[in-house]
Tab-separated table of C-alpha atoms and ligand atoms in Angstrom:
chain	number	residue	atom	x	y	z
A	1	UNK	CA	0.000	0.000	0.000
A	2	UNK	CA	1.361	3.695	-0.946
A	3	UNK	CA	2.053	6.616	1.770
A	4	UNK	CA	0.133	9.400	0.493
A	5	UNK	CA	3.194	10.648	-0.464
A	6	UNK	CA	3.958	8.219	-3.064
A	7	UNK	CA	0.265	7.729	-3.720
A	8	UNK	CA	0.684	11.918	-4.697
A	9	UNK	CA	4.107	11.529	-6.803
A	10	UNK	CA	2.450	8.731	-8.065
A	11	UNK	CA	-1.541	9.859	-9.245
A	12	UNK	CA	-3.206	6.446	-8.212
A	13	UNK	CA	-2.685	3.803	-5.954
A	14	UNK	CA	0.006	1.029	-7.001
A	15	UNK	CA	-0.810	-2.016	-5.056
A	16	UNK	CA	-0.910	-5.717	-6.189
A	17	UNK	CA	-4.036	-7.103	-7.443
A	18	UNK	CA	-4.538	-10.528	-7.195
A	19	UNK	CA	-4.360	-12.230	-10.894
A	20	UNK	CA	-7.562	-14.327	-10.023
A	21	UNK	CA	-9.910	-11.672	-9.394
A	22	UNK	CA	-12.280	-11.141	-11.960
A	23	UNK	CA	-12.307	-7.075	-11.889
A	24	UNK	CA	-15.380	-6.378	-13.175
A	25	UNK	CA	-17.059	-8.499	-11.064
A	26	UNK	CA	-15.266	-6.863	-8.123
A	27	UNK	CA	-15.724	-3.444	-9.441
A	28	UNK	CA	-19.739	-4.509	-9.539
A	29	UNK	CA	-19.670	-5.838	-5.947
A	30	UNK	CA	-17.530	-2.830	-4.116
A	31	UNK	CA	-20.452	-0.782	-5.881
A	32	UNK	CA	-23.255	-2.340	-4.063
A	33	UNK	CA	-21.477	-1.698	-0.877
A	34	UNK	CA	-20.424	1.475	-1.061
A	35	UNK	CA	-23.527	3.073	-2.732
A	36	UNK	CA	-21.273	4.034	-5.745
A	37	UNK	CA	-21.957	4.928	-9.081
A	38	UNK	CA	-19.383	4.897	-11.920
A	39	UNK	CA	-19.375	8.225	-14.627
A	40	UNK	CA	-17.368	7.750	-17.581
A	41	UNK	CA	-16.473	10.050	-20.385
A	42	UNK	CA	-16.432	8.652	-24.075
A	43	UNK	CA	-12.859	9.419	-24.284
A	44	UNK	CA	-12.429	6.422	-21.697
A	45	UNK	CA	-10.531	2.969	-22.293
A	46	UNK	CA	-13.659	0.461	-23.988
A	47	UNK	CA	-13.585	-1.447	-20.951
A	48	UNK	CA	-14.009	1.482	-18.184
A	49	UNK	CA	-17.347	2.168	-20.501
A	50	UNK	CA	-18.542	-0.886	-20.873
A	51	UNK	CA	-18.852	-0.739	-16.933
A	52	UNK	CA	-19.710	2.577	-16.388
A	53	UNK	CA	-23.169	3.290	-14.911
A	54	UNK	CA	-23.226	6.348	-17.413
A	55	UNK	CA	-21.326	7.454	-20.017
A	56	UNK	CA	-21.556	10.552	-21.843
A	57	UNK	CA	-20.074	14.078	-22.977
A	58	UNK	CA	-18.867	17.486	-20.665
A	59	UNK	CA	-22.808	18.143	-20.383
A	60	UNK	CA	-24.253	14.709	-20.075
A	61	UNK	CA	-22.277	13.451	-16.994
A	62	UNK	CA	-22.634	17.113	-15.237
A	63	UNK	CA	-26.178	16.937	-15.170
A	64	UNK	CA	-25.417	12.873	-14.034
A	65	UNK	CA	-23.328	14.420	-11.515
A	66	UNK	CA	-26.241	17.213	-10.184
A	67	UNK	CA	-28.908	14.228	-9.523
A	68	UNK	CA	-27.120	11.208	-8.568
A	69	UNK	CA	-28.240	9.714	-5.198
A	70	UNK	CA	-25.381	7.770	-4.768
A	71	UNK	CA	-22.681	8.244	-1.836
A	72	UNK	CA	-19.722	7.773	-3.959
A	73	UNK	CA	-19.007	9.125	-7.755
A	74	UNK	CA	-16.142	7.417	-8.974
A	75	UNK	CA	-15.490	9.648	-12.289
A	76	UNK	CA	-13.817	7.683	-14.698
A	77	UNK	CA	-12.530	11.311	-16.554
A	78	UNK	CA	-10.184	14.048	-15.634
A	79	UNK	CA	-9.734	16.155	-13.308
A	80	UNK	CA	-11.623	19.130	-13.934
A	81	UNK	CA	-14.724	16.681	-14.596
A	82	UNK	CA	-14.509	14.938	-11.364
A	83	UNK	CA	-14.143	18.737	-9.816
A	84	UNK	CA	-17.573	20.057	-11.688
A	85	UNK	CA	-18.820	16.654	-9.867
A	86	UNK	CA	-17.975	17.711	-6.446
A	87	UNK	CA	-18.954	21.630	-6.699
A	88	UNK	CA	-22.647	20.197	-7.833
A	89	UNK	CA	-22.657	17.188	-5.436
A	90	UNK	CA	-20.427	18.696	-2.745
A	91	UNK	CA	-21.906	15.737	0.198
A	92	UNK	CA	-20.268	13.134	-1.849
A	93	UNK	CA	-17.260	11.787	-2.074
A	94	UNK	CA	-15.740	12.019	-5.457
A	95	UNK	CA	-13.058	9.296	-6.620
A	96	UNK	CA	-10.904	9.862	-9.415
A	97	UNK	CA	-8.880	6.580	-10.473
A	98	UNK	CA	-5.996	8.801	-11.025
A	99	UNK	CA	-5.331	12.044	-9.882
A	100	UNK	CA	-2.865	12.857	-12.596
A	101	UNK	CA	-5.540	12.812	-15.244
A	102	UNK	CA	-5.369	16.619	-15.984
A	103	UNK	CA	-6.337	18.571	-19.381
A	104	UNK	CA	-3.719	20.540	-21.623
A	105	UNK	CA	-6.482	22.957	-22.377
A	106	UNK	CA	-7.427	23.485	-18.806
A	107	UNK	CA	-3.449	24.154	-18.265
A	108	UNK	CA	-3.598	26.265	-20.786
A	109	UNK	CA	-5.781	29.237	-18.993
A	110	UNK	CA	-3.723	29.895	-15.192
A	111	UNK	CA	-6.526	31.646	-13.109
A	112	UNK	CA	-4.093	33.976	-12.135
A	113	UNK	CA	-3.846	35.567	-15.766
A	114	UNK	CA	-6.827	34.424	-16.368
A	115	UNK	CA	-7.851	37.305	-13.893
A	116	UNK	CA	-5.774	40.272	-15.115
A	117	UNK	CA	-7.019	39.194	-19.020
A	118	UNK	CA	-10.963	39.377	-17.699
A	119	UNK	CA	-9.992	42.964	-15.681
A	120	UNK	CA	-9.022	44.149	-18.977
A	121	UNK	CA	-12.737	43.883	-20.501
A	122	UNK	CA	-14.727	45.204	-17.260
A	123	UNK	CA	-18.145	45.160	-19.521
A	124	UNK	CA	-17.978	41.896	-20.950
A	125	UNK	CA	-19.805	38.636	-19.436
A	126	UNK	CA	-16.964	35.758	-19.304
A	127	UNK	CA	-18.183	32.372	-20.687
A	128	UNK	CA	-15.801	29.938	-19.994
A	129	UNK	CA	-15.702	26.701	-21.763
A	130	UNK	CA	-16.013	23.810	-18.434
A	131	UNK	CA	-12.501	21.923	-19.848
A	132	UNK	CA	-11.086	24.430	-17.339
A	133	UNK	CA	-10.271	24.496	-13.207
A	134	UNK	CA	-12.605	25.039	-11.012
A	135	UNK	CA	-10.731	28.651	-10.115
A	136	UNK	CA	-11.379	29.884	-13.697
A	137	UNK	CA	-15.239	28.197	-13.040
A	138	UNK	CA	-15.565	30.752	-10.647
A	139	UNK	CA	-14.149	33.533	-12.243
A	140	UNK	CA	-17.113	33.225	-14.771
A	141	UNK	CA	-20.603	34.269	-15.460
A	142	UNK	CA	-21.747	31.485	-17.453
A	143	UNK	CA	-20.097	27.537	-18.284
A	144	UNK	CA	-20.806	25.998	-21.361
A	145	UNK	CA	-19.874	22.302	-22.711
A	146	UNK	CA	-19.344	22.005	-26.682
A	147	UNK	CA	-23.012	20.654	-26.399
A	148	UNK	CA	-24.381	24.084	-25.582
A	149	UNK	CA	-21.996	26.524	-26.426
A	150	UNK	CA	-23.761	28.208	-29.205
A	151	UNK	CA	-27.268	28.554	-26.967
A	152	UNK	CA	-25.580	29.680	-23.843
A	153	UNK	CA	-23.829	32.538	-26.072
A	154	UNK	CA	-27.329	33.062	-27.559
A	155	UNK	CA	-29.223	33.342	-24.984
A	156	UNK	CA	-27.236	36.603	-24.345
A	157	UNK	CA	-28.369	39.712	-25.617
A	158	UNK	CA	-26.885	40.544	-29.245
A	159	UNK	CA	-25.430	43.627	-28.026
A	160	UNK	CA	-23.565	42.093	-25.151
A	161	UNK	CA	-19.813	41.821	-25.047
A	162	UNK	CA	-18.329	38.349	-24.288
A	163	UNK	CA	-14.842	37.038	-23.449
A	164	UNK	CA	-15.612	33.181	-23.909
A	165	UNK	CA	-12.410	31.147	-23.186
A	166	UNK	CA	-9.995	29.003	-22.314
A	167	UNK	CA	-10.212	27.220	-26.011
A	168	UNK	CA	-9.749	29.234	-28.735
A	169	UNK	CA	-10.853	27.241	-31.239
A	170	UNK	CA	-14.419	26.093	-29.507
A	171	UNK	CA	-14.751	29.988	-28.936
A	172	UNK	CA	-14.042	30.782	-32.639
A	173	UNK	CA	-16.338	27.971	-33.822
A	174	UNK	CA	-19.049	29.569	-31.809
A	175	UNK	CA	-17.822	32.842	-33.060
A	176	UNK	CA	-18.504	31.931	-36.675
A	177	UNK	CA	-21.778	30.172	-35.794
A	178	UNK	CA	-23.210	32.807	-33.652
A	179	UNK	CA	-22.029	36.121	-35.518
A	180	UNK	CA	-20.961	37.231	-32.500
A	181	UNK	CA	-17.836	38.795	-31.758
A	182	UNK	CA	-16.394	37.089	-29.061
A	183	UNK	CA	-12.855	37.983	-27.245
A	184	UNK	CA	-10.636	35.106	-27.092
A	185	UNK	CA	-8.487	33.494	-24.921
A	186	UNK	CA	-5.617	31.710	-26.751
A	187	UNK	CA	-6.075	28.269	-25.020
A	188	UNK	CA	-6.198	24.652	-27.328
A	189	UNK	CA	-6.328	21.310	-26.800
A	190	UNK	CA	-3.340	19.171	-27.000
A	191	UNK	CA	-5.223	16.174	-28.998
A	192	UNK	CA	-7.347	18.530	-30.928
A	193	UNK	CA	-4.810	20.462	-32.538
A	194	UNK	CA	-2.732	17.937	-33.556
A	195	UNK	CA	-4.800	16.498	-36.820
A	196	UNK	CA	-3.672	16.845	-40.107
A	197	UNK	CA	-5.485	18.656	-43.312
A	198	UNK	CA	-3.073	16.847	-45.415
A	199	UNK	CA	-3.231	13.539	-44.491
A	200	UNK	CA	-6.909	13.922	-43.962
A	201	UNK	CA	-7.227	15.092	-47.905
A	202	UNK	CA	-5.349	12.172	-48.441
A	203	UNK	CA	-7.243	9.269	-46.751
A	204	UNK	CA	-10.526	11.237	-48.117
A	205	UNK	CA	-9.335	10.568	-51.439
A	206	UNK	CA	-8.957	6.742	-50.831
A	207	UNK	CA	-12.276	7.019	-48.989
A	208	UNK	CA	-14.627	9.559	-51.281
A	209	UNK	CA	-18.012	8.281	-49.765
A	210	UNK	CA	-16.342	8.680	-46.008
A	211	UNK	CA	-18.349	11.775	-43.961
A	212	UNK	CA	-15.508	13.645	-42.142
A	213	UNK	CA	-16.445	14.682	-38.813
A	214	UNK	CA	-15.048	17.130	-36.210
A	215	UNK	CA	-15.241	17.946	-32.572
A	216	UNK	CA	-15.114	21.677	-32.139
A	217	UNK	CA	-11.753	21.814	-30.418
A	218	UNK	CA	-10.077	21.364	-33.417
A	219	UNK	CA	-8.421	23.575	-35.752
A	220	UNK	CA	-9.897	26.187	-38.000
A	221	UNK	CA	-8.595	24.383	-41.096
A	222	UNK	CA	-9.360	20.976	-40.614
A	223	UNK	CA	-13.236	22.114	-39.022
A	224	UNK	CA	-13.795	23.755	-42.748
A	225	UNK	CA	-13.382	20.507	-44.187
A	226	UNK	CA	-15.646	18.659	-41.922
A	227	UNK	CA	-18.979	17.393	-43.034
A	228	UNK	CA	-20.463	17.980	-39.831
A	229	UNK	CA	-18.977	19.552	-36.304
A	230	UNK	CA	-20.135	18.627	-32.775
A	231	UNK	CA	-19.486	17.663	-29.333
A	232	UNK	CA	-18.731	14.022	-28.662
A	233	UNK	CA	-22.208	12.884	-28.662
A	234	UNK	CA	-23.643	14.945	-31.458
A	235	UNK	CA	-20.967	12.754	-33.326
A	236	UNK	CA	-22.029	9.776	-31.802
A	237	UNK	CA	-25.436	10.447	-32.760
A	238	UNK	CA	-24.495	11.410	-36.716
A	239	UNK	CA	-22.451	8.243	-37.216
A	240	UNK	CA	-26.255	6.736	-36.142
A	241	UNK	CA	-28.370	8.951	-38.696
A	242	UNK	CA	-26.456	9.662	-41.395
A	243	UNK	CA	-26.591	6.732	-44.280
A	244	UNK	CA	-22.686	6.954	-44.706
A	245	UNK	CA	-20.932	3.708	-44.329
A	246	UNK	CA	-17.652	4.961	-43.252
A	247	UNK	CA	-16.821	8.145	-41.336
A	248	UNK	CA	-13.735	9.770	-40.623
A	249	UNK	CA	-13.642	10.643	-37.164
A	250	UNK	CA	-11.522	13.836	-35.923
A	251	UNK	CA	-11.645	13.581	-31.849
A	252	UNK	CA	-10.068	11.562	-29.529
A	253	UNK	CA	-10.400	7.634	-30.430
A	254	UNK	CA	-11.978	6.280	-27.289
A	255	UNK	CA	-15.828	7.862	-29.037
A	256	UNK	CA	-15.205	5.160	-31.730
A	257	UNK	CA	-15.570	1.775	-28.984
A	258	UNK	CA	-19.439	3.886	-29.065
A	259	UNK	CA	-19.801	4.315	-32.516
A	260	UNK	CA	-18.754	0.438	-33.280
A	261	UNK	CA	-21.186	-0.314	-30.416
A	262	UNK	CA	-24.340	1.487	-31.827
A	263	UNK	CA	-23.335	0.671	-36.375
A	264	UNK	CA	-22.010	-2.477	-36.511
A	265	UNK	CA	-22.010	-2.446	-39.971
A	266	UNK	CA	-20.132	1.008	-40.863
A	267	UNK	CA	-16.508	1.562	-40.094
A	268	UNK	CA	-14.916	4.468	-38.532
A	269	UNK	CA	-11.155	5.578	-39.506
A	270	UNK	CA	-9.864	7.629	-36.610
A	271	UNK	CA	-8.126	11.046	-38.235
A	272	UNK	CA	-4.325	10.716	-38.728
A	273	UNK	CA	-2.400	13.469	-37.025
A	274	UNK	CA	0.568	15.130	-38.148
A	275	UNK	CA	3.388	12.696	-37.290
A	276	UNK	CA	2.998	8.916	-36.596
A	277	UNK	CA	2.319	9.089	-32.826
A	278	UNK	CA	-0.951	8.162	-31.667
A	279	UNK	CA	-1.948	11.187	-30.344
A	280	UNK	CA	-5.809	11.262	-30.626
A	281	UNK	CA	-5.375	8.948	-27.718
A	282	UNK	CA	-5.819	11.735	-24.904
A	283	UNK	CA	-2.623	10.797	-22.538
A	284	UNK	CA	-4.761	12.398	-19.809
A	285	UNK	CA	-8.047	10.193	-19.688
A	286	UNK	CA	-5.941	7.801	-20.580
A	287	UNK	CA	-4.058	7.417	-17.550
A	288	UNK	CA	-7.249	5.849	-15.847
A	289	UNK	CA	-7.786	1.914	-16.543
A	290	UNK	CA	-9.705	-0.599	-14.909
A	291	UNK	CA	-7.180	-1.813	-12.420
A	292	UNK	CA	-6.921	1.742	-11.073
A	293	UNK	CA	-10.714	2.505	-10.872
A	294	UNK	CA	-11.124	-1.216	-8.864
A	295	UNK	CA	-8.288	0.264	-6.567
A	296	UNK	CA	-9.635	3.742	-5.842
A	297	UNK	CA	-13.153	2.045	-5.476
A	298	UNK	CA	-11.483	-0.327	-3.284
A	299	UNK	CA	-9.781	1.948	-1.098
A	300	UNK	CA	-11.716	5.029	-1.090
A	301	UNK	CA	-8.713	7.687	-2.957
A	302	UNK	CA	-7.145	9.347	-4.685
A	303	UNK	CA	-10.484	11.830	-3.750
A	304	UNK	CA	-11.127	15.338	-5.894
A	305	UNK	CA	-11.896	18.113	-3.008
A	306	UNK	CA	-12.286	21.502	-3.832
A	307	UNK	CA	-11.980	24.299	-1.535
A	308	UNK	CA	-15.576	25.370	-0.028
A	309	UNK	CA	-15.420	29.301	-1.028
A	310	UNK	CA	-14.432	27.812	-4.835
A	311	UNK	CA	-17.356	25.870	-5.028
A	312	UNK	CA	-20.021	28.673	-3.677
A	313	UNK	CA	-18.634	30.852	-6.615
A	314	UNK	CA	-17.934	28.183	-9.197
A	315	UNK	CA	-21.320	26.424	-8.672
A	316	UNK	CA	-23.403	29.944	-9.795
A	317	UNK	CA	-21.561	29.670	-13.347
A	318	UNK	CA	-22.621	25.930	-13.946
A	319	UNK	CA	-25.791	26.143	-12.552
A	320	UNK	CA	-26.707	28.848	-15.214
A	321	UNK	CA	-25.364	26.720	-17.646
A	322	UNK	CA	-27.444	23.578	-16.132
A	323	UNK	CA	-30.566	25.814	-16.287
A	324	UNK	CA	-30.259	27.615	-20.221
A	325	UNK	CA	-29.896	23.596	-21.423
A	326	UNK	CA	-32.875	22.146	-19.260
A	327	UNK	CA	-34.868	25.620	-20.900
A	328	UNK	CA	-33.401	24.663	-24.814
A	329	UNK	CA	-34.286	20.747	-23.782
A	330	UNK	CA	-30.378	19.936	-24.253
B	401	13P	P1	-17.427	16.719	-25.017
B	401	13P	O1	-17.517	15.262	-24.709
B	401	13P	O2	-18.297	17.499	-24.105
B	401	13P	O3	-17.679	16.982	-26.452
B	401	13P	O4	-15.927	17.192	-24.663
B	401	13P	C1	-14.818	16.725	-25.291
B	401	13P	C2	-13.580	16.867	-24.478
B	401	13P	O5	-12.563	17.315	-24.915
B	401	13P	C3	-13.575	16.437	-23.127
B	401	13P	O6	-12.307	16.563	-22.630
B	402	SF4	FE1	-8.239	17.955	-22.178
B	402	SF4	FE2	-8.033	17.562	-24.771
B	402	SF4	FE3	-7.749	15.502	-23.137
B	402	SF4	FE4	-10.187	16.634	-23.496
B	402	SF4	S1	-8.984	15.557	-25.006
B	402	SF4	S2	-9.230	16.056	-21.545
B	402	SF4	S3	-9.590	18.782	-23.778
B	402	SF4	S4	-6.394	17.297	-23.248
C-alpha cells in the first residue's frame, strides 16, 4: 500500500491485485457496498465504458453528476470533470482513479492571468468553456460544454460583449456560428490540434463516400473541411443517422468503442495526425484503466476536493449553464 506521499508523486494507488480476481465483477460488488456509481467520459478505455453506470459528454455526466443519489461518484474522466462533480454534489465523495488525469487545455488558462485578461474587458460577461479548473469556473458568469456553447452565447443579448475562453478554437467555432464577436483566450487542446489537413485530404481521397467529422476543439482548417462539427455525442449520434458507411472521425479515439457499439455495420477511420504518434489517444483520460478505478473504489482515494469558497462561486456559473440547457431541452 502507498504513503500518500507516493500515492501523490504517483496519481493512483500502485498495489498488487490478485491475478484471479475477476475485476469487473469486483468493481460490480464494491459498488453495491459502497452506494457508488461509476461516470465515464467517451474518451475512456472500452472497458471502463462498458462498466460505467453512465457514459456521456462534458454536459451529459454534469447533469449525471447534479442528480445522482449515490454516496460515492467514482469519475472515470479528468480532473476538472470529477471537480464540476464535487462543486454540484459537494456531500459526496468524489473518486478519481488517477489524480494525474489533468487537461492541456485546462493548463492552458492559469486563473491567475486568467484574472488580469478578464480585468481588462470590465463590460464583458466571461463564458468559460467547463474543460477548465474550477478557479477559472468561478471567475465566470456562465459555463458551457461544446453541447451548448452556441445557446448559452445566444441566450445573451446581441449587443452584449463576451470574453468566452480558455479554447480558442471552440470559442471561434461559436464565433462563426453565432455572428458574435467574441474575445478570445488563446487556449487549445493538445489532442485537438494535432490532426492533419493533409493527411486527412489524403485518406478522403482513398475514402470519397467517407463523412468527415469534427469535434469543435479542433483547428480552423481541418473544421472547414468537416462534413459535420459537434461535441462528442452529437458525433455519436451522426455516425447513427447519417446513411454513410464509413466516417472519418476527428476527436479523440476512445468515441469510436461507441460508434462500433451502436453501427455495426459502418466503419470508422480515426483522423491521422501530423506525425505517426498516436496522439488522438488523450494521454490524460488515458491514464485511468480498470485496475486503477477497482483500486480507488477499493480503497476510497485518490479523492477530488475543492476548496468550499471555490465551489459557492464556481457552482453559480454551472448552474446557469445547467438551467439555459434544461430551458433549450439539451
Ligand atoms: P465533449 O464530450 O463534451 O464533447 O468534450 C470533449 C472533451 O474534450 C472532453 O475533454
Ligand atoms: Fe483535455 Fe483535450 Fe484531453 Fe479533453 S482531449 S481532456 S480537452 S487534453
Amino acid at each position: 500500500m502507498d504513503t500518500l506521499e507516493e500515492l501523490n508523486r504517483k496519481g493512483f494507488v500502485d498495489e498488487k491485485i490478485d491475478p484471479t480476481l475477476d475485476l469487473f465483477e469486483e468493481i460490480e460488488r464494491l459498488k453495491k457496498e459502497k452506494n457508488a456509481i461509476i461516470l465515464a467520459h467517451y474518451y475512456q478505455d472500452p472497458d471502463i465504458q462498458d462498466i460505467a453506470d453512465y457514459i456521456g459528454d462534458s454536459l451529459g455526466l454534469s447533469q449525471e453528476a447534479a442528480k445522482t443519489e449515490a454516496d460515492v461518484i467514482v469519475f472515470a474522466g479528468v480532473h476538472f470533470m470529477a471537480e464540476t462533480a464535487k462543486i454540484l454534489s459537494p456531500e459526496k465523495k468524489v473518486l478519481l482513479p488517477d489524480f494525474k488525469a489533468g487537461c492541456s487545455l485546462a493548463d492552458s488558462c492559469p486563473p491567475h492571468l486568467f484574472r488580469k485578461f478578464k480585468e481588462k474587458y470590465p463590460d464583458h460577461v466571461v463564458i468559460t468553456y467547463v474543460n477548465c479548473t474550477a478557479e477559472l469556473k468561478a471567475l465566470s458568469d456562465i459555463v458551457c460544454t461544446s453541447t451548448n456553447a452556441v445557446q448559452i452565447v445566444e441566450s445573451l443579448p446581441k449587443e452584449q460583449k463576451i470574453i468566452f475562453g480558455p479554447d480558442k478554437n471552440l470559442g471561434a467555432w461559436v464565433a462563426k456560428k453565432t455572428g458574435r464577436d467574441l474575445v478570445l483566450w488563446n487556449g487549445a487542446c493538445m489532442v485537438h490540434e494535432i490532426f492533419s489537413r493533409e493527411k486527412i485530404t489524403k485518406l478522403r481521397e482513398r475514402h470519397p463516400k467517407a463523412k468527415f467529422i469534427a469535434h469543435p476543439e479542433c483547428e480552423e482548417s481541418v473544421l472547414q473541411m468537416a462534413d459535420y462539427i459537434g461535441s462528442t455525442t452529437g458525433l455519436l449520434k451522426y455516425s447513427m443517422e447519417n446513411d454513410a458507411q464509413e466516417f472519418i472521425v476527428a476527436t479523440e479515439s476512445g468515441i469510436i468503442h461507441q460508434m462500433e457499439k451502436a453501427n455495426p455495420d459502418k466503419t470508422f477511420i480515426p483522423a491521422p495526425p501530423n506525425n505517426n504518434c498516436a496522439c488522438n489517444d488523450c494521454p490524460y483520460m488515458k491514464r485511468n484503466t480498470l485496475e486503477k478505478l477497482y483500486l480507488c473504489l477499493k480503497n476510497g482515494y485518490p479523492e477530488v476536493t475543492v476548496p468550499e469558497d471555490i465551489i459557492i462561486e464556481a457552482r453559480k456559473p454551472i448552474a446557469r449553464m445547467l438551467e439555459i440547457s434544461a430551458k433549450m431541452g439539451l
